[in-house]
Coordinates of N, CA and C in Angstrom, one line a residue:
Q1 N -12.5 -1.9 -16.6 CA -12.1 -2.6 -15.9 C -10.7 -2.9 -16.0
V2 N -9.8 -3.2 -14.6 CA -8.6 -3.2 -15.0 C -8.2 -4.7 -14.1
Q3 N -7.5 -5.6 -14.5 CA -6.9 -6.5 -13.6 C -5.7 -6.5 -13.2
L4 N -5.4 -7.2 -12.4 CA -4.2 -6.6 -11.5 C -3.8 -8.1 -10.8
V5 N -2.0 -8.2 -11.6 CA -1.2 -9.9 -11.0 C -0.1 -9.4 -10.7
E6 N 0.2 -9.2 -9.1 CA 1.4 -9.0 -8.7 C 2.2 -10.3 -8.7
S7 N 3.8 -10.5 -8.7 CA 4.7 -11.3 -8.6 C 5.9 -10.9 -8.0
G8 N 7.2 -11.8 -8.0 CA 7.6 -11.6 -7.2 C 8.2 -11.6 -5.9
G9 N 7.3 -11.7 -5.0 CA 7.4 -11.9 -3.5 C 8.4 -13.1 -3.5
G10 N 8.4 -13.3 -2.2 CA 9.5 -14.3 -1.4 C 9.9 -13.6 -0.3
L11 N 11.2 -14.8 0.2 CA 11.7 -15.0 1.6 C 13.2 -14.1 0.9
V12 N 13.5 -13.1 1.7 CA 15.0 -12.9 1.7 C 15.6 -12.2 3.0
Q13 N 17.0 -12.4 3.0 CA 17.1 -12.3 4.3 C 17.9 -10.6 4.3
A14 N 17.3 -9.9 5.6 CA 17.7 -8.4 5.8 C 18.8 -7.9 4.9
G15 N 19.1 -6.5 4.7 CA 19.9 -6.4 3.4 C 19.9 -7.3 1.9
G16 N 19.1 -7.7 1.8 CA 18.8 -8.5 0.7 C 17.9 -7.6 -0.7
S17 N 17.5 -8.0 -1.6 CA 17.0 -7.3 -2.7 C 15.9 -8.2 -3.0
L18 N 14.7 -7.7 -3.3 CA 13.7 -8.4 -4.6 C 13.1 -7.4 -5.5
R19 N 12.3 -7.7 -6.5 CA 11.6 -6.7 -7.5 C 10.4 -7.6 -7.7
L20 N 9.6 -6.5 -7.4 CA 8.1 -7.1 -7.5 C 7.5 -6.4 -9.1
S21 N 6.7 -7.4 -9.8 CA 6.2 -6.8 -10.9 C 4.8 -7.1 -10.8
C22 N 3.8 -6.1 -11.6 CA 2.7 -6.4 -11.4 C 1.8 -5.9 -13.1
A23 N 1.4 -7.1 -13.4 CA 1.1 -7.1 -15.2 C -0.5 -6.7 -15.1
A24 N -0.8 -5.7 -15.7 CA -2.1 -5.2 -15.9 C -2.7 -5.6 -17.0
S25 N -4.2 -6.0 -17.2 CA -4.7 -6.1 -18.7 C -6.0 -5.6 -18.6
G26 N -6.6 -5.4 -19.5 CA -7.9 -4.7 -19.8 C -7.9 -3.3 -20.1
R27 N -8.3 -2.2 -19.6 CA -8.1 -1.1 -20.1 C -6.4 -0.7 -20.2
T28 N -6.8 1.0 -20.9 CA -5.4 1.2 -21.3 C -4.2 1.8 -20.1
F29 N -3.4 0.7 -20.3 CA -2.7 1.2 -18.8 C -2.0 2.3 -18.6
S30 N -1.6 2.7 -20.0 CA -0.6 4.0 -19.4 C -1.4 5.4 -19.2
N31 N -3.3 5.0 -19.4 CA -3.7 5.7 -19.0 C -3.8 6.2 -17.3
Y32 N -3.3 5.5 -16.3 CA -3.7 5.1 -14.8 C -2.5 5.8 -14.4
A33 N -2.5 6.0 -13.4 CA -1.4 6.2 -12.4 C -1.6 4.7 -11.5
M34 N -0.1 4.2 -11.1 CA 0.2 2.8 -10.5 C 0.7 3.1 -8.9
G35 N 0.3 2.2 -8.2 CA 0.5 2.3 -6.7 C 0.9 1.2 -6.4
W36 N 1.9 1.0 -5.3 CA 2.1 0.2 -4.2 C 1.9 0.1 -3.4
F37 N 0.9 -0.5 -2.3 CA 0.8 -0.6 -1.0 C 1.1 -1.7 -0.7
R38 N 1.3 -1.6 1.3 CA 1.6 -3.2 1.8 C 0.9 -2.8 3.2
Q39 N 0.3 -4.2 3.5 CA 0.0 -4.5 4.8 C 0.8 -5.9 5.8
A40 N 0.8 -5.3 6.7 CA 1.5 -6.2 7.8 C 0.4 -7.0 8.6
P41 N 0.8 -7.8 9.0 CA -0.2 -8.5 10.0 C -0.9 -7.8 11.3
E42 N -1.9 -7.3 11.4 CA -2.6 -6.9 12.1 C -2.4 -4.9 12.4
K43 N -1.9 -4.7 10.9 CA -1.9 -3.4 10.5 C -2.6 -2.9 9.9
E44 N -3.1 -1.7 9.5 CA -3.5 -0.9 8.4 C -2.5 -1.0 6.9
R45 N -3.2 -1.3 5.9 CA -2.7 -1.3 4.5 C -2.2 -0.1 4.5
E46 N -0.2 0.3 3.9 CA 0.0 1.8 4.1 C 0.8 1.9 2.8
F47 N 0.8 3.1 2.1 CA 1.4 3.7 1.0 C 2.6 3.3 1.1
V48 N 3.3 3.1 -0.3 CA 4.7 2.6 -0.7 C 5.3 3.9 -1.6
A49 N 4.8 3.4 -2.4 CA 5.2 4.5 -3.9 C 3.8 4.1 -5.1
A50 N 4.3 5.3 -5.7 CA 3.1 5.8 -6.9 C 4.2 6.3 -8.0
I51 N 3.3 5.8 -9.4 CA 4.3 6.4 -10.3 C 3.2 6.9 -11.4
R52 N 3.3 8.2 -12.1 CA 2.4 8.4 -13.1 C 3.4 9.4 -14.2
S53 N 3.2 8.6 -15.1 CA 4.3 8.5 -16.4 C 5.5 8.5 -16.0
V54 N 6.2 9.7 -15.3 CA 7.8 9.7 -15.3 C 8.0 10.0 -13.5
S55 N 6.4 10.9 -13.3 CA 6.6 11.3 -11.7 C 6.6 10.4 -10.8
T56 N 7.2 10.0 -9.8 CA 6.8 9.4 -8.7 C 6.9 9.7 -7.6
V57 N 6.8 9.0 -6.5 CA 6.3 9.5 -4.9 C 6.3 8.7 -4.2
Y58 N 7.2 8.4 -2.7 CA 7.8 7.3 -2.1 C 7.4 7.9 -0.5
A59 N 7.1 6.7 0.0 CA 6.4 6.8 1.6 C 8.2 7.2 2.4
D60 N 8.3 7.4 3.2 CA 9.6 8.5 3.7 C 10.6 7.1 4.4
S61 N 9.4 5.8 4.5 CA 10.2 5.1 5.2 C 10.6 4.0 4.3
V62 N 10.5 4.0 2.7 CA 11.6 3.3 1.8 C 12.1 4.2 0.5
K63 N 12.3 5.8 1.2 CA 13.1 6.5 -0.1 C 14.5 6.2 0.1
G64 N 15.0 6.1 -1.5 CA 16.4 5.5 -0.9 C 16.8 4.1 -1.4
R65 N 15.6 3.3 -0.9 CA 15.8 1.8 -1.0 C 15.0 1.3 -1.9
F66 N 13.3 1.9 -2.4 CA 12.7 1.5 -3.3 C 12.6 2.4 -4.3
T67 N 12.3 1.4 -5.4 CA 12.4 2.3 -6.8 C 11.1 1.6 -7.6
I68 N 10.2 2.4 -7.8 CA 8.9 2.2 -8.9 C 9.1 2.6 -10.0
S69 N 8.9 1.8 -10.8 CA 8.9 2.2 -12.4 C 8.0 1.4 -13.5
R70 N 7.7 2.2 -14.7 CA 6.8 1.1 -15.3 C 7.2 0.8 -16.6
D71 N 6.7 -0.1 -17.3 CA 6.7 -0.3 -19.0 C 5.5 -0.4 -19.4
N72 N 5.1 0.9 -20.3 CA 4.0 0.7 -20.7 C 3.5 -0.3 -22.1
A73 N 4.6 -0.6 -22.9 CA 4.6 -1.8 -23.5 C 4.2 -2.7 -23.2
K74 N 4.7 -3.3 -21.8 CA 4.8 -4.7 -21.6 C 3.2 -4.5 -20.4
N75 N 2.5 -3.4 -20.3 CA 1.5 -2.9 -19.3 C 2.1 -3.6 -18.0
T76 N 3.3 -3.3 -17.0 CA 3.9 -3.9 -15.7 C 4.4 -2.7 -15.3
V77 N 4.1 -2.8 -13.7 CA 4.8 -1.6 -13.1 C 5.9 -2.6 -12.1
Y78 N 6.8 -2.0 -11.9 CA 7.7 -2.9 -10.8 C 8.2 -2.0 -9.8
L79 N 8.4 -2.9 -8.5 CA 9.2 -2.3 -7.3 C 10.4 -2.7 -6.7
Q80 N 11.6 -2.4 -7.2 CA 12.9 -2.8 -7.2 C 12.9 -2.5 -5.5
M81 N 12.9 -3.2 -4.8 CA 13.6 -3.4 -3.3 C 14.3 -3.8 -3.2
N82 N 15.5 -2.7 -2.2 CA 16.8 -3.1 -2.2 C 17.1 -2.7 -0.5
S83 N 18.0 -3.1 0.3 CA 18.3 -2.9 1.5 C 17.4 -3.6 2.5
L84 N 16.6 -4.6 2.3 CA 15.4 -4.6 2.5 C 15.2 -4.7 4.1
K85 N 14.4 -4.5 5.4 CA 14.6 -4.9 6.4 C 13.4 -5.7 6.8
P86 N 13.6 -6.2 7.9 CA 12.3 -7.0 8.8 C 11.0 -6.2 8.5
E87 N 11.3 -4.9 8.8 CA 10.1 -4.3 8.8 C 9.3 -4.1 7.8
D88 N 10.0 -4.5 6.7 CA 9.3 -4.6 5.0 C 8.1 -5.6 5.0
T89 N 8.6 -6.6 5.9 CA 8.1 -7.6 6.2 C 6.3 -7.2 5.7
A90 N 5.7 -7.7 4.7 CA 3.9 -7.6 4.3 C 3.3 -8.3 3.1
V91 N 2.1 -8.3 2.7 CA 2.0 -8.3 1.9 C 1.9 -7.2 0.7
Y92 N 2.5 -7.5 -0.3 CA 2.3 -6.2 -1.4 C 1.2 -6.3 -2.2
Y93 N 0.6 -4.9 -2.2 CA -0.4 -5.0 -3.4 C -0.1 -3.9 -4.6
C94 N -0.4 -4.2 -5.8 CA -0.6 -2.9 -6.8 C -1.6 -2.6 -6.6
A95 N -1.9 -1.3 -7.2 CA -3.1 -0.7 -7.4 C -3.4 0.4 -8.7
A96 N -4.1 0.8 -9.0 CA -4.4 1.7 -10.3 C -5.4 2.5 -10.0
A97 N -4.8 4.1 -10.5 CA -6.0 5.2 -9.9 C -5.7 6.2 -11.2
R98 N -6.4 7.3 -11.1 CA -6.6 8.2 -12.1 C -5.6 9.1 -11.6
Y99 N -4.9 9.4 -10.3 CA -4.0 10.1 -10.2 C -2.7 9.6 -9.4
A100 N -1.8 9.8 -9.2 CA -0.8 9.4 -8.6 C -0.4 9.4 -7.2
T101 N -1.6 9.3 -6.1 CA -2.0 9.7 -4.9 C -1.6 8.3 -4.0
T102 N -1.4 9.2 -2.8 CA -1.0 8.1 -1.6 C -2.0 7.4 -1.0
A103 N -3.2 8.0 -0.9 CA -4.8 7.6 -0.4 C -5.1 6.2 -1.3
A104 N -4.9 5.1 -0.1 CA -5.4 3.7 -0.6 C -7.0 3.8 -1.3
S105 N -7.9 5.2 -0.6 CA -9.5 4.9 -1.3 C -9.1 5.6 -2.5
E106 N -8.2 6.1 -2.9 CA -8.5 6.8 -4.6 C -8.0 6.1 -5.8
Y107 N -8.1 4.6 -5.1 CA -7.5 3.9 -6.2 C -8.7 2.8 -6.5
D108 N -8.9 2.4 -7.6 CA -10.1 1.5 -8.1 C -9.6 0.4 -8.4
Y109 N -8.6 -0.1 -8.6 CA -8.7 -1.7 -9.1 C -7.1 -1.8 -8.4
W110 N -7.4 -3.0 -7.4 CA -6.6 -3.6 -6.6 C -6.1 -5.2 -7.4
G111 N -4.7 -5.6 -6.9 CA -4.0 -7.0 -7.1 C -4.9 -7.8 -6.1
Q112 N -4.2 -8.7 -5.8 CA -4.2 -10.2 -5.1 C -3.2 -9.9 -3.6
G113 N -1.8 -9.2 -4.0 CA -1.3 -9.3 -3.1 C 0.1 -10.6 -3.6
T114 N 1.0 -9.7 -2.8 CA 2.1 -10.8 -2.7 C 3.0 -11.1 -1.6
Q115 N 3.3 -11.8 -0.9 CA 4.2 -11.6 0.3 C 5.1 -11.7 0.2
V116 N 5.5 -10.9 0.9 CA 7.4 -10.1 1.3 C 7.7 -11.1 2.3
T117 N 9.0 -11.4 2.9 CA 9.2 -12.1 4.2 C 10.8 -11.4 4.4
V118 N 11.2 -10.4 5.3 CA 12.8 -10.6 5.2 C 12.7 -10.9 6.7
S119 N 13.4 -11.9 6.3 CA 14.5 -12.1 7.8 C 15.7 -11.7 8.4
S120 N 15.6 -11.5 10.0 CA 16.7 -10.6 10.4 C 18.0 -11.6 10.2

């Protein structure tokens, strides 16, 4: 079992930055690929970014603006979000999986989410 707790969300103006954190506890953190997803009101949950070891993958909508990283010593994964846009507004979730995949169904463990709101 892996427990995930996100933090770092908030309200920011368009063009601003936020860094989300996801602290993991339970099984060996380094064994898992970690992903970030988001869900806006009345929309389906969508993939944002994932990391496995040093390999990363991003959704086209965030490439060049968001950076995912992890610190295995701290059991934490981060999502640095720059040049934020109003369309980035959503609840952001971190998740753990065996592989760095874009498919939400492949992730076994999920956090409770953190709200990110970008004002125009």
